[in-house]
């Protein structure tokens, strides 16, 4: 098998005790990805404590995690199959540690949602499903674990699959497959189980190997948020990460929110045998510009054909994590890539529990682990995209004081006069962002250079 | 994008973020391969310049070649170097025989604490990686330490979508870990790719080499024939021993490293 030169990030989620850490521990041990002395050390510790071998201890390395038998914080482990390299992210299943789960899942290419065969779908199963949906993780596989406790029975498995399909549909997700395993005994992880012969699908490792990274296309809109401007020598280098699209010297660009036009003069580099000809998505880059235009951290550089949305009002779905609920009449800080400004909640349209999706009154704001559909008003104009168009510039975090208290995805630009007209804009892809909308917004508050 | 390029890009982003956010920032340079890669990444992030001063904590028990190499590179690359020593503990005769964990805490953790206080550094870049040992696996890219240097691993800020919590109440300093997502193998592959000069203690002489560098009394070389970077990469692909197996302080008890790190160890 030829190896793929890409590392795929997979997060393992699910209710507490359903076997996430065990699955990963087993995966590491069965692919010989973890040093033998680490396995022996865990074996020794379990024997000392009078326990059976706990593969979870390979990941749950903190003393508190091992003594309580729970995962408190995310762990990321690199491992490889014959086909390619992986980063496996073990996310905690406890409700108190949901913000650690989100840290783990936010940049995953794919997710495995684990369900204990005996317990079935539980509260955190549902919460994790709705978080995956919100984070935009599209490739989700469901793993039914502890099949040994149901005597590897096919009918029971089918029943759980039916229940789970319903729960996922509520969260707006469709699983790509359902895999029966017994993590503790390493069944259907790397080696096929002789107890589950009725199952014709792929093992965990084969499912992983069959995943692909869903790349954005080459002609995706250019999005380069300015991180900093350097003047260490004669050059004035604009530094940032190219979040979307590609850039070459000579390309015409626009700097937002001002709307200033110029061209890329040079692509900067250091310690390369040949200077780069083209910059691609995901790279931390540095460029110089043709004209000495004003820009600073937070300026969004785009190509001229695909302008972003620009304005102070945006509609979004926010997943709230704060100790205090997200409320109106309180100042928060919004961060979209490198843009950062003060904001407040203008309207709360709807609030629902990420666990059972039950809708509650908007009066009390958005409590922790609830999702709020809101309109935000920023103090400074922001340049952004609908999440469905360009995810990298279509998501943000909200800070309450020093703390990151929520993550949100942008559904559109909101008009001040009517907060309901975002529905239609939501559908238009970023590439086709209407200059009309822009002009309307810009006339009001922003000076357009050209 | 190639894998190494992706790792490099993520690290550069974090280094630039830290440099932008903290006026007083330093980079910890242990002379080992990881912090030397970190230094190289900083020069890459700033196009050949290194606007961030380096801090080296000298326990006086370091392997002598490490100091020679340090001074040579610092001069060649025009680096600002700050050397910290816990003079008081050394005068008191602190050494590993008084207990390895106590010695690490006094000479490394407290030595670092003193230099941070003296220069009022708010941010400290370090080359630790998640795959080194269990408690480092739980780290954040921007990891706050209170005024007593304590790490509250139960209440860590969420990090999503490359948004990091960079501001904290007064008295906090922030450990920034741009290499957190790298593995030992990645580090060597990158050293090869970028042709980064590393200290030759890593290369086999008379059948032995160092895999991890620390203080002479607590660091043992491993048996190895790997004489250059390519051979180290081959060796690592085939080994099932952990990297820090030659570091005595890790073996004191099962949670030794967590205990050291909660108190402010690197
Ligand atoms: N019977 C049985 N027990 C399992 C299986 N997989 C995991 N467990 C046990 O379930 C418990 C919880 O596992 P753990 O991996 O810590 O769950 P997590 O909270 O989802 O990470 C541990 O005691 C495991 O030994 C399995 O396939 N069969
Ligand atoms: Mg766990």
XYZ file of C-alpha atoms and ligand atoms in Angstrom:
745
model
C 0.000 0.000 0.000
C 1.370 3.398 -0.891
C 1.571 5.861 1.969
C -0.347 9.107 1.907
C 1.670 12.229 2.717
C -0.998 13.826 4.831
C -1.786 13.743 8.493
C -5.430 13.317 9.307
C -6.843 14.602 12.603
C -9.514 12.409 14.160
C -11.349 13.201 17.359
C -12.969 10.490 19.467
C -16.061 11.720 21.292
C -18.957 10.251 23.273
C -20.508 9.955 26.723
C -18.250 9.350 29.713
C -17.176 5.722 30.263
C -18.311 4.566 26.857
C -14.710 3.567 26.108
C -13.046 6.411 24.181
C -9.677 6.278 25.928
C -9.672 2.488 25.819
C -10.272 2.511 22.079
C -7.354 4.856 21.471
C -5.068 3.020 23.878
C -5.870 -0.192 22.048
C -5.307 1.416 18.677
C -1.849 2.553 19.784
C -0.910 -0.776 21.296
C -2.230 -2.899 18.413
C -0.412 -0.847 15.776
C 2.795 -0.811 17.860
C 2.660 2.993 17.832
C 3.468 3.437 21.481
C 6.808 2.543 23.034
C 6.851 -0.843 24.726
C 8.166 0.619 27.987
C 5.081 2.809 28.214
C 2.749 -0.165 27.854
C 4.718 -2.139 30.440
C 4.631 0.820 32.824
C 0.828 0.963 32.577
C 0.595 -2.799 32.989
C 2.719 -2.588 36.133
C 0.688 0.272 37.589
C -2.588 -1.603 37.022
C -1.231 -4.742 38.668
C -0.015 -2.649 41.627
C -3.504 -1.178 41.986
C -5.063 -4.641 41.647
C -6.780 -3.830 38.344
C -7.028 -5.460 34.962
C -4.995 -3.799 32.219
C -6.520 -0.388 31.435
C -5.456 0.719 27.970
C -7.019 4.105 28.777
C -4.049 4.832 31.087
C -1.845 5.214 28.041
C -3.677 8.514 27.539
C -5.120 9.411 30.907
C -1.704 10.300 32.225
C -2.610 12.728 34.971
C -2.721 11.218 38.444
C -6.289 12.454 38.986
C -7.394 10.943 35.706
C -6.071 7.524 36.596
C -7.320 7.456 40.166
C -10.813 8.586 39.122
C -10.755 6.617 35.878
C -11.888 9.597 33.798
C -10.384 11.812 31.129
C -10.129 15.412 32.321
C -8.299 16.947 29.450
C -7.827 16.311 25.797
C -4.809 14.350 24.678
C -3.433 14.347 21.181
C -1.483 11.368 20.061
C 0.250 10.823 16.776
C 0.159 7.360 15.367
C 0.391 5.760 11.974
C -1.181 2.954 10.050
C 0.416 1.357 7.018
C -1.295 3.969 4.938
C -0.687 7.310 6.637
C -0.129 9.358 9.786
C -2.848 10.357 12.189
C -3.374 12.656 15.094
C -5.925 11.063 17.385
C -7.616 13.356 19.831
C -9.089 11.873 22.985
C -11.850 14.149 24.208
C -13.274 14.043 27.725
C -16.904 12.931 28.020
C -17.898 14.659 31.259
C -20.182 17.648 31.078
C -17.811 19.791 33.176
C -15.081 19.224 30.654
C -17.037 20.135 27.533
C -14.795 23.095 26.850
C -11.838 20.734 26.775
C -13.797 18.546 24.377
C -14.341 21.537 22.104
C -10.622 22.412 22.199
C -9.965 18.901 21.017
C -12.609 18.713 18.340
C -12.384 22.170 16.779
C -9.834 21.334 14.111
C -10.614 17.663 13.484
C -10.981 16.354 9.941
C -13.229 13.532 11.118
C -14.898 12.251 14.279
C -15.719 8.872 15.775
C -18.691 9.033 18.121
C -18.554 6.198 20.629
C -21.620 4.592 22.196
C -21.661 1.957 24.923
C -23.820 -0.888 23.542
C -25.446 -1.495 26.894
C -26.138 2.150 27.720
C -27.134 3.400 24.283
C -27.463 7.100 23.401
C -26.908 9.343 26.442
C -26.873 13.052 27.200
C -23.262 13.720 26.193
C -23.724 11.619 23.060
C -26.285 14.199 21.954
C -24.249 17.198 23.082
C -21.163 15.978 21.318
C -23.183 15.393 18.171
C -24.476 18.949 18.156
C -20.995 20.336 18.862
C -19.613 18.382 15.900
C -22.324 19.877 13.758
C -21.528 23.383 15.008
C -17.788 22.964 14.534
C -18.429 21.821 10.989
C -16.918 18.340 11.343
C -18.605 16.581 8.453
C -17.170 13.079 8.459
C -18.706 11.303 11.437
C -18.618 7.563 12.095
C -20.474 5.940 14.975
C -18.775 3.192 16.969
C -20.885 0.846 19.102
C -18.526 -0.356 21.839
C -18.630 -3.093 24.485
C -20.435 -5.531 22.173
C -19.145 -8.275 24.519
C -21.690 -7.118 27.108
C -24.496 -7.886 24.632
C -23.021 -11.241 23.628
C -22.119 -9.717 20.266
C -25.789 -9.816 19.301
C -26.679 -8.413 15.890
C -30.297 -7.539 16.695
C -29.290 -5.434 19.695
C -26.754 -3.674 17.495
C -29.411 -2.888 14.868
C -31.661 -1.445 17.578
C -28.914 0.920 18.808
C -28.207 1.994 15.255
C -31.873 2.933 14.796
C -31.900 4.953 18.061
C -28.693 6.657 17.168
C -29.785 7.611 13.672
C -32.740 9.430 15.198
C -30.552 11.256 17.737
C -28.066 12.333 15.073
C -30.812 13.462 12.713
C -32.017 15.807 15.471
C -28.578 17.345 15.637
C -28.489 17.643 11.851
C -25.873 14.935 11.364
C -25.755 11.765 9.307
C -23.195 9.121 10.258
C -21.183 7.637 7.423
C -21.101 4.207 9.081
C -21.840 2.237 12.272
C -19.087 -0.064 13.563
C -19.558 -2.725 16.291
C -16.445 -3.254 18.459
C -15.194 -4.404 21.848
C -12.391 -1.954 22.596
C -11.177 -3.699 25.708
C -10.451 -6.875 23.765
C -9.245 -5.157 20.623
C -12.085 -6.508 18.496
C -12.697 -4.794 15.133
C -10.112 -2.116 15.865
C -7.008 -3.346 14.063
C -7.939 -7.024 14.043
C -11.308 -8.320 12.885
C -13.448 -9.878 15.586
C -14.293 -13.564 15.349
C -17.339 -12.837 17.525
C -18.811 -10.325 15.109
C -18.737 -12.301 11.892
C -22.179 -10.987 10.904
C -20.619 -7.528 10.472
C -19.483 -7.020 6.884
C -18.225 -3.435 7.202
C -14.744 -2.039 7.871
C -12.716 -2.189 11.080
C -11.775 1.054 12.839
C -8.348 1.238 11.240
C -9.689 0.505 7.750
C -12.382 3.136 8.218
C -9.678 5.638 9.148
C -7.567 4.743 6.166
C -10.557 5.249 3.893
C -11.107 8.843 5.112
C -10.069 11.788 2.960
C -9.271 15.375 3.840
C -11.894 17.530 2.234
C -9.804 20.303 0.691
C -11.225 23.568 -0.433
C -10.790 24.111 -4.133
C -7.853 25.906 -5.721
C -9.971 28.875 -6.785
C -11.461 29.396 -3.308
C -11.669 33.082 -2.353
C -8.413 34.598 -1.051
C -8.507 35.344 2.671
C -5.344 36.619 4.352
C -6.016 38.177 7.758
C -3.093 40.417 8.738
C -1.447 39.116 11.882
C 1.325 41.698 12.138
C 3.439 44.128 10.104
C 7.222 43.764 10.367
C 9.900 46.352 9.679
C 13.048 44.593 10.826
C 14.952 45.840 7.758
C 14.165 47.801 4.583
C 11.152 45.571 3.882
C 7.656 46.210 5.215
C 6.412 42.655 5.507
C 2.739 41.899 5.973
C 2.557 38.670 7.962
C -0.370 36.325 8.455
C -1.788 32.949 7.676
C -3.408 32.437 4.316
C -6.728 31.036 5.536
C -8.172 30.401 2.097
C -7.165 30.587 -1.572
C -3.754 31.109 -3.180
C -1.548 34.173 -3.789
C 1.120 35.097 -6.329
C 3.237 38.186 -6.904
C 1.277 40.657 -9.023
C -2.157 39.547 -7.774
C -4.632 42.334 -7.263
C -5.906 42.470 -3.685
C -8.312 44.481 -1.555
C -7.759 45.389 2.105
C -10.893 45.328 4.267
C -12.799 46.904 5.927
C -11.379 49.998 4.172
C -11.707 48.521 0.700
C -8.252 49.755 -0.420
C -6.885 48.167 -3.584
C -3.271 47.303 -4.333
C -1.141 44.442 -5.636
C 1.141 41.848 -4.097
C 4.730 42.888 -4.826
C 6.789 40.015 -3.402
C 6.324 36.755 -1.536
C 8.869 36.765 1.284
C 10.835 33.785 2.562
C 13.926 32.827 4.525
C 16.176 29.761 4.343
C 14.568 28.385 1.192
C 16.710 27.287 -1.718
C 14.223 28.882 -4.086
C 11.739 31.627 -3.224
C 8.085 30.514 -3.402
C 6.130 31.138 -6.612
C 2.719 30.621 -5.083
C 1.381 30.650 -1.532
C -1.272 28.108 -0.660
C -3.992 27.832 1.931
C -2.857 27.135 5.483
C 0.622 28.618 5.184
C 1.979 31.282 7.509
C 3.177 33.795 4.957
C 4.750 37.203 4.499
C 4.206 39.515 1.547
C 5.134 43.052 0.531
C 2.682 45.293 -1.306
C 2.991 47.613 -4.334
C 1.588 50.651 -2.547
C 2.208 51.879 1.003
C -1.460 51.399 1.925
C -2.549 51.650 5.517
C -3.149 48.326 7.135
C -2.716 46.793 10.548
C -3.388 43.626 12.491
C -6.973 42.678 11.763
C -7.071 43.959 8.182
C -8.491 41.256 5.901
C -6.746 40.916 2.532
C -8.882 39.318 -0.193
C -8.865 38.994 -3.961
C -10.915 41.580 -5.790
C -13.432 39.135 -7.295
C -14.694 37.712 -4.024
C -15.221 40.427 -1.433
C -16.173 39.445 2.114
C -19.219 40.708 3.941
C -18.441 43.934 5.781
C -20.487 45.443 8.553
C -21.079 45.820 12.248
C -24.077 43.487 12.539
C -23.940 39.760 12.030
C -26.178 36.805 12.686
C -24.679 33.686 14.200
C -25.195 30.462 16.105
C -23.221 30.587 19.328
C -22.311 27.615 21.495
C -21.938 29.053 24.976
C -19.448 27.789 27.565
C -19.354 30.633 30.081
C -20.128 30.331 33.752
C -22.537 33.270 33.344
C -25.092 33.141 30.519
C -24.628 35.126 27.312
C -26.917 38.126 27.746
C -27.901 41.388 26.085
C -26.579 44.675 27.486
C -23.199 43.316 28.354
C -19.945 43.897 26.488
C -18.047 40.946 25.094
C -15.042 40.770 22.814
C -15.445 39.103 19.445
C -12.425 37.581 17.676
C -12.656 36.575 14.019
C -9.223 35.372 12.896
C -7.029 38.366 13.840
C -9.857 40.898 14.040
C -10.836 41.774 17.550
C -13.415 44.256 18.772
C -15.941 44.872 21.470
C -19.494 43.714 20.782
C -22.875 43.127 22.323
C -25.836 40.890 21.708
C -28.489 42.887 19.884
C -31.166 40.188 19.691
C -31.487 36.626 20.945
C -33.721 34.830 18.480
C -33.788 31.314 19.896
C -32.062 29.295 22.620
C -31.868 25.519 22.817
C -30.146 22.851 24.892
C -27.335 21.155 22.993
C -28.150 17.937 24.872
C -31.819 17.281 24.137
C -32.389 20.227 21.766
C -35.282 21.492 23.891
C -36.007 25.174 23.290
C -36.101 27.511 26.295
C -37.189 31.111 26.732
C -34.759 33.761 25.456
C -35.330 35.828 28.604
C -32.485 34.420 30.660
C -29.935 34.616 27.855
C -27.900 31.631 26.666
C -26.692 29.388 29.532
C -23.612 27.170 29.342
C -23.923 24.270 26.897
C -26.871 25.871 25.171
C -26.858 27.182 21.631
C -28.140 30.689 20.918
C -29.202 32.016 17.546
C -28.295 35.667 17.927
C -27.587 38.966 16.208
C -24.361 40.600 17.370
C -23.433 44.241 17.044
C -19.715 44.985 16.882
C -18.229 48.356 17.775
C -15.969 48.404 14.701
C -16.905 47.143 11.254
C -15.739 43.591 10.646
C -14.940 41.700 7.454
C -16.128 38.103 7.431
C -17.900 35.366 5.487
C -20.826 33.079 6.102
C -19.434 29.883 7.627
C -20.986 27.909 4.784
C -18.929 29.961 2.297
C -15.462 30.248 3.896
C -15.359 28.435 7.275
C -12.024 29.992 8.331
C -13.374 33.547 8.223
C -16.919 32.514 9.107
C -16.326 31.558 12.722
C -15.421 33.454 15.859
C -14.983 33.220 19.580
C -16.543 35.435 22.215
C -14.604 36.492 25.270
C -16.166 37.517 28.554
C -13.399 39.424 30.329
C -10.249 37.353 29.922
C -11.987 34.098 29.128
C -13.021 32.460 25.892
C -16.681 31.743 26.660
C -18.234 30.771 23.384
C -17.682 29.739 19.821
C -19.916 30.777 16.965
C -20.467 30.354 13.283
C -21.689 33.219 11.146
C -24.879 32.775 9.180
C -24.843 36.223 7.584
C -24.758 39.970 7.691
C -27.685 41.542 9.510
C -29.334 44.726 8.405
C -29.983 47.115 11.280
C -33.529 47.832 10.181
C -34.475 44.176 9.859
C -32.756 41.343 11.620
C -34.697 38.721 9.695
C -33.392 39.286 6.192
C -30.259 37.196 6.739
C -32.004 34.042 5.620
C -31.482 34.789 1.985
C -27.850 35.951 2.265
C -26.972 32.864 4.189
C -27.392 30.852 1.036
C -25.189 32.942 -1.236
C -21.648 31.576 -1.339
C -18.820 33.877 -0.290
C -17.470 33.937 -3.810
C -20.657 35.625 -4.894
C -20.911 38.030 -1.953
C -22.998 40.833 -3.335
C -21.082 44.066 -3.877
C -24.524 45.576 -3.490
C -24.667 44.624 0.147
C -21.171 45.925 0.580
C -21.877 49.275 -0.943
C -24.931 49.700 1.202
C -22.865 48.958 4.289
C -19.805 50.900 3.264
C -21.599 54.123 2.402
C -22.739 54.424 5.925
C -19.596 54.057 7.919
C -16.541 53.431 5.813
C -14.462 55.474 3.452
C -13.867 53.626 0.217
C -10.614 54.522 -1.439
C -11.562 53.633 -4.960
C 0.938 21.052 1.664
C 3.542 18.697 3.011
C 3.252 17.503 6.590
C 6.373 19.312 7.825
C 5.240 22.482 6.129
C 1.925 22.286 7.956
C 3.663 21.770 11.308
C 6.029 24.642 10.592
C 3.200 26.970 9.592
C 1.218 26.290 12.734
C 4.292 26.925 14.889
C 5.172 30.152 13.099
C 1.629 31.387 13.587
C 1.920 30.818 17.330
C 5.358 32.442 17.589
C 4.064 35.508 15.739
C 0.979 35.620 17.960
C 3.123 35.541 21.093
C 5.519 38.198 19.792
C 2.577 40.444 18.935
C 0.809 39.954 22.275
C 3.641 40.274 24.772
C 5.976 43.239 24.943
C 8.278 41.382 27.284
C 8.831 37.953 25.929
C 11.711 35.508 25.954
C 12.477 32.121 24.465
C 13.839 29.316 26.592
C 16.861 27.734 24.982
C 18.043 24.539 26.591
C 20.552 23.968 23.756
C 18.699 20.735 22.969
C 17.250 19.877 19.572
C 13.698 21.052 20.313
C 14.524 24.532 21.504
C 17.066 24.878 18.689
C 14.300 24.033 16.203
C 12.126 26.598 17.978
C 14.874 29.186 17.541
C 15.140 28.344 13.851
C 11.363 28.705 13.482
C 11.517 32.132 15.106
C 14.172 33.240 12.629
C 11.927 31.946 9.874
C 8.860 33.697 11.304
C 10.763 37.007 11.335
C 12.668 36.534 8.077
C 16.133 35.977 9.437
C 15.822 38.164 12.522
C 15.326 37.006 16.084
C 13.745 39.900 17.947
C 13.117 37.730 21.019
C 15.857 37.289 23.652
C 16.870 33.756 24.616
C 17.004 32.543 28.184
C 19.260 29.699 29.190
C 18.991 28.313 32.710
C 22.433 27.120 33.694
C 22.358 24.562 36.492
C 26.197 24.304 36.296
C 25.681 20.558 35.935
C 25.185 20.783 32.189
C 27.364 18.723 29.905
C 30.314 21.102 29.132
C 29.979 20.835 25.325
C 26.528 22.353 25.657
C 27.896 25.660 26.917
C 30.538 25.840 24.165
C 27.914 25.179 21.497
C 25.544 27.732 23.059
C 28.076 30.562 22.951
C 29.191 29.727 19.424
C 25.662 29.753 17.941
C 24.659 32.851 19.910
C 27.554 34.731 18.382
C 27.116 33.436 14.838
C 23.399 34.164 14.749
C 23.627 37.469 16.666
C 21.296 36.349 19.454
C 20.439 38.185 22.631
C 21.229 35.680 25.356
C 20.271 35.898 29.018
C 21.789 33.276 31.308
C 20.051 32.472 34.589
C 21.524 30.680 37.598
C 20.076 30.089 41.029
C 23.236 31.385 42.767
C 21.803 31.038 46.248
C 20.855 27.384 45.873
C 24.240 26.675 44.299
C 26.047 28.375 47.195
C 24.021 26.152 49.509
C 25.439 23.205 47.612
C 22.265 21.990 45.884
C 22.959 18.913 43.763
C 21.092 15.830 42.499
C 22.176 13.739 45.485
C 19.904 15.822 47.673
C 16.988 14.427 45.670
C 16.500 14.692 41.961
C 13.107 16.386 42.078
C 14.273 18.940 44.655
C 17.359 19.640 42.593
C 15.296 20.171 39.413
C 12.924 22.464 41.293
C 15.721 24.550 42.825
C 18.114 24.845 39.908
C 15.728 24.810 36.975
C 12.257 25.923 38.120
C 13.481 28.484 40.681
C 16.328 29.579 38.454
C 13.771 30.321 35.777
C 11.472 32.025 38.260
C 14.270 34.402 39.274
C 15.142 35.406 35.741
C 11.464 35.894 34.821
C 10.988 38.171 37.826
C 14.169 40.131 37.125
C 13.263 40.870 33.505
C 9.492 40.969 34.115
C 8.844 38.629 31.209
C 5.106 38.138 30.525
C 5.543 35.427 27.955
C 7.978 32.559 27.627
C 8.314 30.484 24.461
C 9.319 26.884 25.090
C 9.925 23.874 22.883
C 7.979 21.203 24.782
C 5.971 18.613 22.859
C 2.847 16.611 23.700
C 4.482 13.300 22.877
C 7.346 13.742 25.367
C 5.452 12.445 28.379
C 1.905 12.231 29.753
C 1.395 15.561 31.505
C 2.804 17.516 28.573
C 0.163 15.760 26.463
C -2.443 17.816 28.292
C -0.854 21.198 27.616
C -2.234 24.189 25.749
C -0.359 26.356 23.242
C -0.838 29.349 25.538
C -0.613 28.017 29.051
C -0.949 30.394 32.003
C 1.089 30.118 35.212
C 0.078 32.051 38.302
C 2.521 34.162 40.297
C 3.720 31.084 42.158
C 4.381 29.463 38.794
C 1.654 26.874 39.362
C -0.028 25.104 36.485
C -3.772 24.616 36.985
C -4.272 21.730 34.599
C -7.895 21.244 35.627
C -9.009 24.689 34.478
C -7.280 25.262 31.174
C -8.604 27.780 28.675
C -10.272 26.336 25.586
C -8.320 26.722 22.348
C -10.420 26.506 19.244
C -9.983 27.616 15.671
C -6.527 29.006 16.425
C -7.936 31.503 18.857
C -5.824 31.540 21.964
C -6.462 33.163 25.274
C -3.444 35.445 25.532
C -4.539 37.843 28.253
C -4.743 36.951 31.898
C -5.035 38.716 35.259
C -1.907 40.547 36.456
C 0.756 38.346 37.983
C 0.203 35.565 35.449
C 2.872 34.678 32.954
C 2.173 32.647 29.886
C 4.101 29.660 28.633
C 3.818 29.498 24.888
C 4.409 26.093 23.270
C 4.756 26.396 19.482
C 6.078 22.820 19.074
C 3.332 21.155 21.101
C 1.979 19.200 18.121
C 5.363 17.902 16.886
C 6.797 14.466 17.588
C 10.412 13.568 18.204
C 10.553 12.115 14.702
C 9.092 15.305 13.185
C 11.801 17.323 14.925
C 14.580 15.255 13.363
C 12.918 15.214 9.950
C 12.709 18.993 10.132
C 16.329 19.335 11.249
C 17.304 17.341 8.176
C 15.010 19.259 5.856
C 16.158 22.686 7.063
C 19.753 21.696 7.689
C 19.722 23.044 11.257
C 23.022 22.676 13.137
C 22.474 20.659 16.331
C 24.989 19.857 19.035
C 26.959 16.695 18.236
C 26.170 15.038 21.573
C 23.161 13.633 19.705
C 25.433 11.672 17.359
C 26.916 8.309 18.242
C 30.489 8.082 19.504
C 31.843 4.712 20.641
C 28.381 3.179 20.328
C 26.614 5.745 22.549
C 24.656 8.935 21.950
C 22.342 11.274 23.836
C 18.711 11.160 22.853
C 17.600 13.856 25.259
C 19.937 16.425 26.803
C 19.910 17.625 30.371
C 22.285 17.813 33.310
C 25.249 15.437 33.229
C 24.461 13.553 36.472
C 20.833 12.873 35.498
C 21.120 12.198 31.788
C 22.455 8.949 30.418
C 23.398 8.316 26.803
C 21.684 5.468 24.992
C 23.296 2.648 23.068
C 23.154 3.647 19.433
C 25.140 3.585 16.222
C 23.318 6.583 14.708
C 26.091 8.951 13.598
C 24.091 11.558 11.715
C 20.580 12.951 11.335
C 19.514 10.426 8.677
C 20.588 7.532 10.869
C 18.759 8.980 13.882
C 15.556 9.180 11.820
C 15.941 5.542 10.798
C 16.631 4.540 14.388
C 13.555 6.375 15.683
C 11.314 4.716 13.141
C 12.291 1.382 14.619
C 12.531 2.065 18.333
C 9.886 1.353 20.918
C 11.706 3.033 23.806
C 10.523 6.424 25.041
C 12.637 9.494 24.438
C 13.017 10.452 28.074
C 13.991 6.960 29.218
C 17.508 8.314 29.833
C 16.253 11.119 32.082
C 16.467 10.092 35.728
C 14.007 12.626 37.179
C 11.109 11.110 35.194
C 11.619 7.717 36.771
C 11.442 8.861 40.407
C 7.749 7.946 40.582
C 4.839 7.407 38.218
C 3.651 11.000 38.353
C 7.056 12.672 38.854
C 6.826 14.841 35.785
C 3.307 16.000 36.574
C 4.429 16.943 40.094
C 7.428 18.873 38.807
C 5.365 20.623 36.172
C 2.533 21.659 38.504
C 5.226 23.521 40.441
C 6.447 25.321 37.351
C 8.955 22.992 35.744
C 9.304 23.149 31.972
N -16.696 -4.923 28.864
C -16.063 -3.953 28.218
N -15.574 -2.904 28.902
C -14.939 -1.925 28.213
C -14.785 -1.996 26.807
N -14.128 -0.900 26.414
C -13.881 -0.165 27.526
N -14.375 -0.780 28.620
C -14.283 -0.324 30.006
O -15.090 0.834 30.163
C -14.538 1.703 31.134
C -14.463 3.116 30.603
O -13.508 3.188 29.560
P -12.765 4.519 29.172
O -11.959 4.219 27.982
O -12.092 5.142 30.340
O -14.022 5.419 28.755
P -14.071 6.948 28.318
O -14.623 7.691 29.493
O -15.052 6.988 27.184
O -12.707 7.363 27.908
C -13.163 1.133 31.491
O -13.228 0.491 32.724
C -12.894 0.135 30.381
O -12.102 -0.947 30.798
C -15.307 -3.144 26.112
O -15.189 -3.306 24.910
N -15.935 -4.087 26.863
Mg -11.539 8.872 28.537
